[in-house]
Short mmCIF file of C-alpha atoms in Angstrom, two decimals:
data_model
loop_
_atom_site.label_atom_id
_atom_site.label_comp_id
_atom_site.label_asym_id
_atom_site.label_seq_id
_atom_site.Cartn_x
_atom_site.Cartn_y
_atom_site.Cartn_z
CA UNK A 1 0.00 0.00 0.00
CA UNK A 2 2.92 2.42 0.60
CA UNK A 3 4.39 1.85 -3.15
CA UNK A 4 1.01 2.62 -4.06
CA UNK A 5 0.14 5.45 -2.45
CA UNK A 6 3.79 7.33 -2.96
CA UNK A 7 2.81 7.14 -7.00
CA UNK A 8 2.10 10.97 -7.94
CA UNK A 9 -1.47 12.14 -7.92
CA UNK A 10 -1.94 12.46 -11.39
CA UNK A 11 -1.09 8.40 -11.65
CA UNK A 12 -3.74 7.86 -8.70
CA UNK A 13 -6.58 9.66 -10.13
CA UNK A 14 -6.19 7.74 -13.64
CA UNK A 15 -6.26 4.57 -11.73
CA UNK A 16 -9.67 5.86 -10.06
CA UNK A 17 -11.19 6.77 -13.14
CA UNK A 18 -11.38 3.00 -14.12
CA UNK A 19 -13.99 2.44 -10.89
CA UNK A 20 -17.15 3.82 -10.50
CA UNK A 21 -17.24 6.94 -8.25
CA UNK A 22 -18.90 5.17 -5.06
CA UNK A 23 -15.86 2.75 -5.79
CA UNK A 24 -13.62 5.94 -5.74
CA UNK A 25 -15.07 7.34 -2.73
CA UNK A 26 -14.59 5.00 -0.43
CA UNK A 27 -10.62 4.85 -0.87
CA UNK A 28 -10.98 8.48 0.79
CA UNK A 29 -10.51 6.30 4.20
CA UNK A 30 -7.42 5.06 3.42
CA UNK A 31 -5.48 8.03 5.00
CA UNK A 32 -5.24 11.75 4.91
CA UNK A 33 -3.70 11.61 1.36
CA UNK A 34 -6.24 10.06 -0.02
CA UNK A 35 -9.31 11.72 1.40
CA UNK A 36 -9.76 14.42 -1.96
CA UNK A 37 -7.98 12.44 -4.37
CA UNK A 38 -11.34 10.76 -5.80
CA UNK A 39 -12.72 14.19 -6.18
CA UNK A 40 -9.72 15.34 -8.70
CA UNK A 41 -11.39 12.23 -10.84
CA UNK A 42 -12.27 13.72 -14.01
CA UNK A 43 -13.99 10.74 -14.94
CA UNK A 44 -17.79 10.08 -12.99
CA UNK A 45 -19.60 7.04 -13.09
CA UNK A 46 -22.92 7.02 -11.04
CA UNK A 47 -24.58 3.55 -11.09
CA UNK A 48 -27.72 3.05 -9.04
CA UNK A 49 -27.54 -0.86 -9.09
CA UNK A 50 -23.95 -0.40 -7.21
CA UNK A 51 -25.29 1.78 -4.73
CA UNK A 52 -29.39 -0.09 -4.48
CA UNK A 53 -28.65 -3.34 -4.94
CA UNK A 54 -26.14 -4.49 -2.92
CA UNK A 55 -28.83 -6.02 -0.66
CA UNK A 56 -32.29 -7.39 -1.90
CA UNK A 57 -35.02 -4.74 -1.43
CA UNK A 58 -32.72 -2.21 -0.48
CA UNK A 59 -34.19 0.08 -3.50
CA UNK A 60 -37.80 -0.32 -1.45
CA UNK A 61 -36.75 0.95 2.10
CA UNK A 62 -37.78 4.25 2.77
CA UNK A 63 -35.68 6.94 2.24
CA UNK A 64 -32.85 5.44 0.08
CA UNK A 65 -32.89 6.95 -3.42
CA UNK A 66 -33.00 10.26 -1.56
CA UNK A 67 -29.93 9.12 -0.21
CA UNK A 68 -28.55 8.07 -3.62
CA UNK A 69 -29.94 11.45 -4.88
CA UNK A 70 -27.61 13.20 -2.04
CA UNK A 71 -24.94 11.26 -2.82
CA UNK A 72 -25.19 12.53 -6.51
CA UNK A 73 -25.24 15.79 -5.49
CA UNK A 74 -22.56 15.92 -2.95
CA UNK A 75 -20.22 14.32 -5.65
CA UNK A 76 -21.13 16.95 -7.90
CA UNK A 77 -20.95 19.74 -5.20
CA UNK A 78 -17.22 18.61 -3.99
CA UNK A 79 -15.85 18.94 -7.61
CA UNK A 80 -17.22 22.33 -8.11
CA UNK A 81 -16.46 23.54 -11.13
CA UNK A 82 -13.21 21.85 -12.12
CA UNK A 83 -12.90 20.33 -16.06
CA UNK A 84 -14.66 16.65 -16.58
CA UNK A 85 -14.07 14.45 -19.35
CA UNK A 86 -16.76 11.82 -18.90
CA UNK A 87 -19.91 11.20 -17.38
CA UNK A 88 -22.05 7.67 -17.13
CA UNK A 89 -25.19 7.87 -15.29
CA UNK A 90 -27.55 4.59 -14.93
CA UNK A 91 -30.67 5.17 -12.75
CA UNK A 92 -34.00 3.56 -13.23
CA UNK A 93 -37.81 5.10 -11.81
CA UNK A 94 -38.17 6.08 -9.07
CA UNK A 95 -35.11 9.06 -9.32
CA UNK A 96 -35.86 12.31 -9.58
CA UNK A 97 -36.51 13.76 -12.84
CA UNK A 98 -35.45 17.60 -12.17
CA UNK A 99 -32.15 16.24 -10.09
CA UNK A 100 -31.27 14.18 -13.10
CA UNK A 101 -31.50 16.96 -15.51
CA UNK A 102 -29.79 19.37 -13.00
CA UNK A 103 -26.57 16.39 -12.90
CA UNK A 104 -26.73 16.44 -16.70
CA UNK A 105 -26.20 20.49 -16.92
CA UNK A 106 -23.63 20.73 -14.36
CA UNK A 107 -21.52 18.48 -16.73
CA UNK A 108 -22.58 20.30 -19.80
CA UNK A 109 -21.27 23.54 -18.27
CA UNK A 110 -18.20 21.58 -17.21
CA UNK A 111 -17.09 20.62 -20.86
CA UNK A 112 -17.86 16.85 -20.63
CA UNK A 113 -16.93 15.45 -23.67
CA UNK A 114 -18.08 12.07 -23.33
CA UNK A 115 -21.75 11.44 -21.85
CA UNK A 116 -23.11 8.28 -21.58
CA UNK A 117 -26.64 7.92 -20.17
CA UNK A 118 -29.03 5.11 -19.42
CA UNK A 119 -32.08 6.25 -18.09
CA UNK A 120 -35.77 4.16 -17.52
CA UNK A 121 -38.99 5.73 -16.31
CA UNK A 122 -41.44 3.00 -17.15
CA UNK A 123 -44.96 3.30 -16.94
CA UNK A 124 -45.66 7.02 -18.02
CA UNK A 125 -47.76 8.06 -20.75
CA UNK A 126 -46.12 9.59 -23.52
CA UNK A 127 -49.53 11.58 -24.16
CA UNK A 128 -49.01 13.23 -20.45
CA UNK A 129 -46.97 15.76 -18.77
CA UNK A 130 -44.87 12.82 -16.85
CA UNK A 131 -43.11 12.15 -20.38
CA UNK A 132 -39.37 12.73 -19.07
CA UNK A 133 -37.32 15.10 -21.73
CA UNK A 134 -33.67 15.50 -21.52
CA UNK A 135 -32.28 18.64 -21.02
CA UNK A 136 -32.35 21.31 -23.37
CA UNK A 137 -28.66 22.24 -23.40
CA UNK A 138 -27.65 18.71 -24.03
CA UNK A 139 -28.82 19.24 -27.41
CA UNK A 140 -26.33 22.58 -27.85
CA UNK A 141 -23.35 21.02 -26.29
CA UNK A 142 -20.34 22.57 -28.08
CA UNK A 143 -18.05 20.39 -26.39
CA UNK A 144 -19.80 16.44 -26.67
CA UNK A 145 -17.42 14.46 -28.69
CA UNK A 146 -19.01 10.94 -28.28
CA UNK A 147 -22.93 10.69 -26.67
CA UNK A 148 -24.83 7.40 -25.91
CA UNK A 149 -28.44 7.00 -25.34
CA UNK A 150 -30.26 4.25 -23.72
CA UNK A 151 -32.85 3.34 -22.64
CA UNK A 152 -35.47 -0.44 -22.09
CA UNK A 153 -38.69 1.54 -21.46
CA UNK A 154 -41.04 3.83 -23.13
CA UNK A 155 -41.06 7.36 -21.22
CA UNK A 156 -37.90 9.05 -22.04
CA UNK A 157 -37.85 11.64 -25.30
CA UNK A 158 -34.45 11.79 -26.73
CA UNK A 159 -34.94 14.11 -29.07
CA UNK A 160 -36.18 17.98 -29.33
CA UNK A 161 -36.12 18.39 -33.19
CA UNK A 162 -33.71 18.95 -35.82
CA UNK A 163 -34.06 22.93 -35.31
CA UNK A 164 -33.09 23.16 -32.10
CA UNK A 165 -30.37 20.71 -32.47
CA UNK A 166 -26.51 21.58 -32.99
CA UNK A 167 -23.56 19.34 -31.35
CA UNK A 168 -20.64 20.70 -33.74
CA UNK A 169 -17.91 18.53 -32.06
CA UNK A 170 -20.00 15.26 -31.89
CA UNK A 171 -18.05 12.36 -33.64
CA UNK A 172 -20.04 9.34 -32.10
CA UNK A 173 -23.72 8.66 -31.36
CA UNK A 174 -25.10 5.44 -29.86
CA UNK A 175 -28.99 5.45 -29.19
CA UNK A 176 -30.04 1.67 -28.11
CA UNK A 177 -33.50 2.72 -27.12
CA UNK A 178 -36.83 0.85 -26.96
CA UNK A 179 -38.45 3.85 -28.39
CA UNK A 180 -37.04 6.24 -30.17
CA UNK A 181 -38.77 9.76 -30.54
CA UNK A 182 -36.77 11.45 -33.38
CA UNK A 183 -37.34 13.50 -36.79
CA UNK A 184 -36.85 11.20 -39.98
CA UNK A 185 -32.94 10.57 -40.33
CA UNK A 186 -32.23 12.70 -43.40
CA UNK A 187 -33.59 15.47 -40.65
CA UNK A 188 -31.79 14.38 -37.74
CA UNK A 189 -28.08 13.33 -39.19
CA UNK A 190 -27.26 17.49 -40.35
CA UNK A 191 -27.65 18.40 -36.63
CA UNK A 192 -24.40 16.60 -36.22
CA UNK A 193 -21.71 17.78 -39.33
CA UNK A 194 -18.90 15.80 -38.15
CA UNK A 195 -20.14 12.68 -37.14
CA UNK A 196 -18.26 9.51 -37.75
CA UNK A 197 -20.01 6.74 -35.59
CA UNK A 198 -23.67 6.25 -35.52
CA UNK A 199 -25.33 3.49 -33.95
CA UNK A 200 -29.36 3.36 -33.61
CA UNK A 201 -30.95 -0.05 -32.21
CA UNK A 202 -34.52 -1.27 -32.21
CA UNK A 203 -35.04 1.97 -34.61
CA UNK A 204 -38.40 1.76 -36.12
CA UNK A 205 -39.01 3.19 -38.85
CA UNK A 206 -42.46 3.01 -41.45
CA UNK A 207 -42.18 4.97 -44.67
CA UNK A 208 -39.24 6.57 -46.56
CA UNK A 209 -35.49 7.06 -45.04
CA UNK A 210 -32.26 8.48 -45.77
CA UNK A 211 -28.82 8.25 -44.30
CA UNK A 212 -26.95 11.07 -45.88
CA UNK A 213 -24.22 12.25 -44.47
CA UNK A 214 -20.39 12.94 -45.85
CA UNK A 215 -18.53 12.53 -42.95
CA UNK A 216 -20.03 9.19 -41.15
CA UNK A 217 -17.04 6.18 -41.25
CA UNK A 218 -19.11 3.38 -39.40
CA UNK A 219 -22.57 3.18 -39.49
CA UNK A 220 -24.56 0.02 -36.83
CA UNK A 221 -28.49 -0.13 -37.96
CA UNK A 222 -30.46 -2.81 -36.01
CA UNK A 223 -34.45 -2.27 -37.02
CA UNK A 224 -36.96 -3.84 -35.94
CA UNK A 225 -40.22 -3.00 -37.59
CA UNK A 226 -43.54 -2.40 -35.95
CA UNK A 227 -45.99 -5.49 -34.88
CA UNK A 228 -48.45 -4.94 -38.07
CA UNK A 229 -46.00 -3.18 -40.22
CA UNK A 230 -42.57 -5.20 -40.54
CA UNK A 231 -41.61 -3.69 -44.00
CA UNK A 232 -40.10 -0.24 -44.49
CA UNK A 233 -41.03 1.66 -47.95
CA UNK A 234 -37.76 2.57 -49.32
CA UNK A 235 -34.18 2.99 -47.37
CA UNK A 236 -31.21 5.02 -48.87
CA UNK A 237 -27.72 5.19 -48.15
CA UNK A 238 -25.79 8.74 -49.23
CA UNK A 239 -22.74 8.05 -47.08
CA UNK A 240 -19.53 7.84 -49.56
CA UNK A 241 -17.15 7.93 -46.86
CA UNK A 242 -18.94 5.07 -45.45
CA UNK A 243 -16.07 2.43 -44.67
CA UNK A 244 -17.98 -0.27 -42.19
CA UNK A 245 -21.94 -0.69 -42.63
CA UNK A 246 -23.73 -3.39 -39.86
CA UNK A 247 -27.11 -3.33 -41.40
CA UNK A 248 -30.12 -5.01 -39.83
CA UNK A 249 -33.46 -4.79 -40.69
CA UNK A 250 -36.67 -6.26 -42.83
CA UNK A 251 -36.21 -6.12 -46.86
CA UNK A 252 -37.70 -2.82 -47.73
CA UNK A 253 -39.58 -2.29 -50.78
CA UNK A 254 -37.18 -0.51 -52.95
CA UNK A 255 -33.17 0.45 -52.50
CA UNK A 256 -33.26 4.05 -54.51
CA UNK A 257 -29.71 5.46 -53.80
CA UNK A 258 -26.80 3.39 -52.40
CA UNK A 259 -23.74 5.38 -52.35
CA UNK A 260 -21.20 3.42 -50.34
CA UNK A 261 -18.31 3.82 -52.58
CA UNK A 262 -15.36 3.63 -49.46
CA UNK A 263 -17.24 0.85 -48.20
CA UNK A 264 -14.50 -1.84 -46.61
CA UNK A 265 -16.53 -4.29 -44.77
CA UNK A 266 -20.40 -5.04 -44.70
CA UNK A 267 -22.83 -7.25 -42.14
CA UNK A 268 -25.94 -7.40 -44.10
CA UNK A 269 -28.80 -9.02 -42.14
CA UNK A 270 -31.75 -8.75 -43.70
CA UNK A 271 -34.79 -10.35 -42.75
CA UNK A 272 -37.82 -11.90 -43.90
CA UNK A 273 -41.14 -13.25 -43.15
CA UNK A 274 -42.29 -16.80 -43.84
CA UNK A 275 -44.81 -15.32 -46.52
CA UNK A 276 -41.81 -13.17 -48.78
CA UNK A 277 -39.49 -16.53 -48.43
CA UNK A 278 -42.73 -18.97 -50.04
CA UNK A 279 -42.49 -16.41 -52.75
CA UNK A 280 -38.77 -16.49 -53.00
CA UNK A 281 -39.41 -19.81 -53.97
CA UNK A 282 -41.84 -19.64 -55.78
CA UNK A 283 -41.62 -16.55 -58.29
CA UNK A 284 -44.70 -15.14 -59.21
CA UNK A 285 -43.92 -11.47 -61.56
CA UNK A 286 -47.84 -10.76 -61.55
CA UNK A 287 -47.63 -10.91 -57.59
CA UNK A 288 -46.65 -6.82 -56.41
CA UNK A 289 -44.72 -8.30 -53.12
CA UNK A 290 -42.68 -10.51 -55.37
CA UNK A 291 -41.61 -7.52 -57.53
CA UNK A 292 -40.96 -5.34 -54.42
CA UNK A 293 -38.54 -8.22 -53.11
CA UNK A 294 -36.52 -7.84 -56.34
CA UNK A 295 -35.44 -4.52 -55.56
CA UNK A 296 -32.81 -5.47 -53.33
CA UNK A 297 -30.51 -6.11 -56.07
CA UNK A 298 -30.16 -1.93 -55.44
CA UNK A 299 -28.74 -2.82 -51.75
CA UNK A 300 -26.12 -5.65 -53.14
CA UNK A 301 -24.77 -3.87 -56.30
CA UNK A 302 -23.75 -0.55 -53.57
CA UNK A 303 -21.67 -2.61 -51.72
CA UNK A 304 -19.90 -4.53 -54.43
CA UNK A 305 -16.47 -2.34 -53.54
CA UNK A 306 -16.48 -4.18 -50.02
CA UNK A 307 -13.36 -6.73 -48.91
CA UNK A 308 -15.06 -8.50 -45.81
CA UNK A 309 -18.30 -9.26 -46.35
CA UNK A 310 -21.05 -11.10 -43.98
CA UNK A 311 -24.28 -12.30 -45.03
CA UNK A 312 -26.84 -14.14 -42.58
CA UNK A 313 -29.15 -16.91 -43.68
CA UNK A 314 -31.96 -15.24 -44.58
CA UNK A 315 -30.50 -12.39 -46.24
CA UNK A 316 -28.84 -14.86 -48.72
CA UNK A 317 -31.98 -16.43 -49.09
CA UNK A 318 -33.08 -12.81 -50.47
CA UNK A 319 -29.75 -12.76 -52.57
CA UNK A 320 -31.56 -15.57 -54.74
CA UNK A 321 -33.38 -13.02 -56.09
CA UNK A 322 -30.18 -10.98 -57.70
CA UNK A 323 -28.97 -14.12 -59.37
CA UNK A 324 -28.74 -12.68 -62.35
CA UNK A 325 -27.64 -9.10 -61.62
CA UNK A 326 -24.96 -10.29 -59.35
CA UNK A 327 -22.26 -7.44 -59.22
CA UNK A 328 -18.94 -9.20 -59.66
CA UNK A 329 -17.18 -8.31 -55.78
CA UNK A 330 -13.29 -7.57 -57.11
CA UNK A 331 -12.27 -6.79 -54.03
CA UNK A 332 -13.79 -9.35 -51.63
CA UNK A 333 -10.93 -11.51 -49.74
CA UNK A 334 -13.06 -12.80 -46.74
CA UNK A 335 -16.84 -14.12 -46.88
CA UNK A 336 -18.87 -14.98 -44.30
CA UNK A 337 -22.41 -17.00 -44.31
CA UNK A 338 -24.49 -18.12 -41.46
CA UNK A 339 -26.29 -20.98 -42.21
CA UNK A 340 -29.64 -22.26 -41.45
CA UNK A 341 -31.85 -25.31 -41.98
CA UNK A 342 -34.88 -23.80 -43.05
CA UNK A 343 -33.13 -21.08 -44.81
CA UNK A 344 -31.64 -21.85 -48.96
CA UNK A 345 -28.38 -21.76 -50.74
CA UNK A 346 -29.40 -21.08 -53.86
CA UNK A 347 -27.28 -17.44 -54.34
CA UNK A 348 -24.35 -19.40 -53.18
CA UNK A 349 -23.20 -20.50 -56.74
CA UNK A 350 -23.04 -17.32 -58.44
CA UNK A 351 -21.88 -15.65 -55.03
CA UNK A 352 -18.74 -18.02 -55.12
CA UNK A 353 -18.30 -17.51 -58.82
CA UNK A 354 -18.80 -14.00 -58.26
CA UNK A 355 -15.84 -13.04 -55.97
CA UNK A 356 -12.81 -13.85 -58.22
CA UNK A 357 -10.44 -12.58 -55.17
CA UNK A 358 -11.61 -14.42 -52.32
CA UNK A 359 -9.34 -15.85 -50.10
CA UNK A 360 -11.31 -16.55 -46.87
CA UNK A 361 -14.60 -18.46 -46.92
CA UNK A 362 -16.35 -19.10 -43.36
CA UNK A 363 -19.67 -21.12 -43.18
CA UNK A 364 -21.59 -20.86 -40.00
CA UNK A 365 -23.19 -23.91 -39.81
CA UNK A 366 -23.34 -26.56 -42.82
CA UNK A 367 -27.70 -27.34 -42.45
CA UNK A 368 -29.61 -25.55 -45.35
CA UNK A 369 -32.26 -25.85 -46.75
CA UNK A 370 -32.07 -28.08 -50.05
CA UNK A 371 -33.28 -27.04 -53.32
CA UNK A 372 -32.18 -28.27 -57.22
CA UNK A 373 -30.44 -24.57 -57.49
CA UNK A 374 -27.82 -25.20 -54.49
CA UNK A 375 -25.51 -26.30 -57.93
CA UNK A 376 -22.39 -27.35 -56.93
CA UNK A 377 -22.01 -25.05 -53.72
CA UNK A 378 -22.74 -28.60 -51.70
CA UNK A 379 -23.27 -31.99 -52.44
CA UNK A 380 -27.07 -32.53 -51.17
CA UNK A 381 -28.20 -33.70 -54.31
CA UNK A 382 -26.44 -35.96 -56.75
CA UNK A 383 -26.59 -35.18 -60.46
CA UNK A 384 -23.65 -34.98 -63.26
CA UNK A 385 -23.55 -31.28 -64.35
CA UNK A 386 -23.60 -29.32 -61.53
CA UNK A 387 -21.78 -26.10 -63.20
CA UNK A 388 -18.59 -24.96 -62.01
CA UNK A 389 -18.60 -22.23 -58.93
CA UNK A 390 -16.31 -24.03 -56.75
CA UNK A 391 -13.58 -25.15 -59.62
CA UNK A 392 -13.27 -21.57 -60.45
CA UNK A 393 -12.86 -20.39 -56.66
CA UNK A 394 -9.81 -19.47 -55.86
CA UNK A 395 -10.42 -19.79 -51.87
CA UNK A 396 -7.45 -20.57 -49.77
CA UNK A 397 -8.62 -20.39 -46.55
CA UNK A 398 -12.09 -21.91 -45.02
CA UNK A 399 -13.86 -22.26 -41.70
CA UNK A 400 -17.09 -24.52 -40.44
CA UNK A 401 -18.55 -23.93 -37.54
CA UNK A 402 -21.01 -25.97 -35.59
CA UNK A 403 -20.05 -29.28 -37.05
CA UNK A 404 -22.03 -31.80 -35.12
CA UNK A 405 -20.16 -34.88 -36.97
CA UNK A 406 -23.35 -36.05 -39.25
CA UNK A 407 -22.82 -38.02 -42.85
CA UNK A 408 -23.97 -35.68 -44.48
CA UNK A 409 -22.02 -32.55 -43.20
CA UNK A 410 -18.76 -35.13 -43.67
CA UNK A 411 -19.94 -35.22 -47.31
CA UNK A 412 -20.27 -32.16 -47.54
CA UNK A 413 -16.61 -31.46 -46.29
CA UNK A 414 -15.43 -34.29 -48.59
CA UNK A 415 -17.20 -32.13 -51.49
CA UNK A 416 -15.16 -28.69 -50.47
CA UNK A 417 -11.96 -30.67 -49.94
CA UNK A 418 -11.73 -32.23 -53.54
CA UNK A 419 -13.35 -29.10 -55.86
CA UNK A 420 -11.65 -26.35 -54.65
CA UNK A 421 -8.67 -26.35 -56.31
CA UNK A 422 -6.77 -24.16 -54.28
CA UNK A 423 -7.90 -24.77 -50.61
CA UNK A 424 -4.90 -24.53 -48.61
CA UNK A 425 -5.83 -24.76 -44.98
CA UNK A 426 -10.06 -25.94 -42.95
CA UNK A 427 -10.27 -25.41 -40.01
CA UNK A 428 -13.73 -27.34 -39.03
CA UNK A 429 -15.10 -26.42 -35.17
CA UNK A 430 -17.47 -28.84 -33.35
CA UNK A 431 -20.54 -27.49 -32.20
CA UNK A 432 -19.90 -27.61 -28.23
CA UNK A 433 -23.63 -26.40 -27.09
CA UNK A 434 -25.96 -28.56 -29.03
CA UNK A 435 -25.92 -32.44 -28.44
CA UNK A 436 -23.21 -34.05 -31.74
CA UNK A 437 -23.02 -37.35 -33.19
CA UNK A 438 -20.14 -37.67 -31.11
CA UNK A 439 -21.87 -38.74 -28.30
CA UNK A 440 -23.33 -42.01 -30.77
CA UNK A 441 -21.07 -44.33 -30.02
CA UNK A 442 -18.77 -45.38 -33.38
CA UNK A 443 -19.50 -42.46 -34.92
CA UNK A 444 -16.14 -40.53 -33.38
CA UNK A 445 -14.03 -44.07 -35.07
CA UNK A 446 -15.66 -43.26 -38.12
CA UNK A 447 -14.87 -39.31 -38.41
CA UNK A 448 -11.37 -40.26 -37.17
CA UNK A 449 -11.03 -42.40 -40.12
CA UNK A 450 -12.71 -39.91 -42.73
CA UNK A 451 -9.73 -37.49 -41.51
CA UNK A 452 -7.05 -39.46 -41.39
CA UNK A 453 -8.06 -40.41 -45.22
CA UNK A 454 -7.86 -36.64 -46.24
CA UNK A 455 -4.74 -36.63 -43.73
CA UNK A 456 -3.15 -38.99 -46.26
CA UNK A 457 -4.85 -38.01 -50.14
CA UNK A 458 -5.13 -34.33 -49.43
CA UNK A 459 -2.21 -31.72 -49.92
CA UNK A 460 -4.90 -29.37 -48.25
CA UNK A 461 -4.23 -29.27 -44.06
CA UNK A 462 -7.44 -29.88 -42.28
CA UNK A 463 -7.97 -28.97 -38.52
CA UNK A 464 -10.48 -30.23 -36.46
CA UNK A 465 -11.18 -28.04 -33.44
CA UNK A 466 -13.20 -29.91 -30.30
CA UNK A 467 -14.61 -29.08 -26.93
CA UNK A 468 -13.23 -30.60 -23.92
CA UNK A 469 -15.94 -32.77 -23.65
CA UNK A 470 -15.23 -34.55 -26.85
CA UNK A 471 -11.12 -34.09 -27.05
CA UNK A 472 -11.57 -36.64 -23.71
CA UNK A 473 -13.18 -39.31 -25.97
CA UNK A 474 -10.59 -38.44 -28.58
CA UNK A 475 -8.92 -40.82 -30.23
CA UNK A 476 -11.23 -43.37 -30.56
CA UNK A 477 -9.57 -46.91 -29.73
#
């Protein structure tokens, strides 16, 4: 303890910026020395769980979020007006909405440059005066840099319109919100002229929207839809300087402008509902859904310029649909596609043929469902002429996961092994939470003999990665 405490101040206070300020104040009874360091902090992280729950029901007994309240204030009242960098504040109901807005403007007027809030007040009506609004100088900051929102519960407003709105310094903004009250985003994204990061979750959304903006680098969308309505109208994407897009939502009905020109690396995960997937399936060009569907050939032709590229299962399901306006991707190295049983593989043939660069191809999962236009991107169903995706691959690199040990997912393996001509290295990991056909007894003999055939034929080096569980049953006798 004396080595520590003889480090210089400045070294001290860094060290207490990494615990949360109840944390910090209680190393104020160490000794004389320490009793103000905490409050040189410039870093303040008020959690209600760490100062109500310690005990069960110790939010319930009378009189103890006034005492959190005081603490909150007597933290803020000991640092008077000294510089901050960051602020976190977590509180649920129940706190004070006035006192919470008061914390928010001391930091404001304290240059905090990084302000991370998560706030709940369940159980209001948004149509009454208990609606809880955020401060109006948080939305005038000259001095936020990076700003998160969040928030499980409806009763919290994050937003007081696009012209009264101006953060000039703000480079990131996270809103993970259950309910998101905000202009349309071609509105909302000028308020913010250097912005870099954006992340919105659970964003709902109905009609028509933009992202436009020429300075965002990384842009996180998860959407969600509403109950009755799960399909937007129309989604754009003006963002040329765009390098890293997570996209996450329900096919919309038309793509009008992708600009993603810089894009680098891409996590499309579309989504789609029972219905769109029968007619998927099942083209109909007379059916108006069907035609809407199409339109997402827009999405995939914008990020054609991308070199790491991740596609879930039902989102290459949709990718059927641009079979035969496929951009060529000339600068894809690493692919990524998550599997699933009751989702198809029909896109994966032209994908693969497609992506005359790649290097790196990881499959999530081997189960699919089967249909005569999987070609030869597996080997579900025998037939002669299966055209020639895989023999023109020039893949290097791949990696299964969840492989449970079936026949038909070694076939499947045996089919990648010999028809890609120049597969250097598999890595193949065993599904460790779902029961494998290595618990059936023989079957862990039988894989062990499959590899050490490819061991022996196959210039390619093939790993098989397995959990403890089944590396104890490993080798066979």
């Amino acid at each position: 303890m004396d080595e520590f405490g003889n480090l210089p101040e400045e070294v001290i206070c860094h060290i207490l910026s990494f615990l949360t300020t109840k944390e910090a104040a209680l190393t104020s009874v160490l000794s004389k020395r320490w009793l103000n360091l905490w409050k040189l902090v410039r870093n303040i992280d008020i959690d209600d769980s760490v100062f109500l729950y310690p005990e069960e029901g110790k939010r319930e007994r009378e009189g103890i979020l006034q005492c959190f309240m005081d603490f909150v204030d007597k933290v803020l009242a000991l640092q008077g007006d000294s510089p901050i960098e960051r602020f976190s504040l977590k509180c649920e109901t129940g706190i004070d909405k006035d006192r919470v807005n008061g914390w928010i403007c001391n930091v404001l007027r304290r240059g905090v440059s990084d302000l991370d809030l998560s706030l709940d007040y369940s159980g209001y009506d948004s149509d009454s005066d208990e609606l809880y609004f955020l401060p109006e100088e948080l939305f005038e900051s000259k001095t936020l840099v990076e700003l998160k929102l969040r928030s499980e519960e409806h009763g919290v407003n994050w937003w007081r319109g696009a012209a009264y709105t101006c953060l000039p310094m703000l480079k990131t903004l996270e809103i993970d919100a259950g309910w998101i009250t905000c202009d349309e985003l071609e509105m909302f994204l000028p308020a913010f002229p250097v912005l870099e990061e954006l992340y919105l979750a659970d964003k709902k959304w109905l009609w028509n929207e933009t992202v436009s903006s020429s300075s965002l680098r990384k842009l996180t969308i998860y959407a969600s839809g509403f109950e009755n309505y799960l399909k937007p109208e129309s989604i754009s994407f003006d963002t040329p300087s765009l390098v890293y897009l997570e996209y996450s939502d329900f096919v919309a009905a038309d793509y009008p402008k992708v600009n993603l020109t810089s894009l680098v690396e891409a996590h499309i995960r579309l989504m789609v509902t029972e219905g769109q997937v029968n007619l998927i399936r099942a083209p109909n060009d007379e059916d108006d859904g069907f035609l809407r569907l199409r339109n997402v050939w827009k999405l995939i032709s914008g990020i054609r310029n991308v070199q790491k590229l991740f596609f879930t299962a039902d989102a290459l399901e949709v990718l059927s649909l641009c079979c035969e306006s496929m951009p060529v991707f000339n600068n894809l190295k690493f692919l990524c596609i998550k599997s699933d049983k009751e989702r198809g593989w029909q896109a994966m043939p032209v994908l693969l043929r497609n992506c005359p660069h790649l290097e790196t191809l990881v499959l999530e999962d081997l189960s699919h469902y089967v249909t005569d236009e999987c070609g030869d991107a597996c080997d579900c169903i025998s037939r002669e002429e299966k055209g020639c995706s895989r023999s023109s691959c020039p893949v290097k690199y791949m990696k299964i996961t969840g492989f449970r040990g079936t026949i038909k997912e070694m076939k499947m393996i045996s089919h990648f092994l010999e028809y890609f001509p120049c597969l250097k290295e598999m890595e193949i990991y065993v599904e460790v939470n779902d029961p494998t056909e290595f618990e059936v007894p023989g079957r862990l003999k039988l894989v062990r003999q499959f590899w050490t055939f490819y061991d022996e034929f196959f210039i390619c080096y093939v790993k098989l990665l397995v959990s403890p569980e089944v590396y104890k049953k490993w080798p066979p006798e």
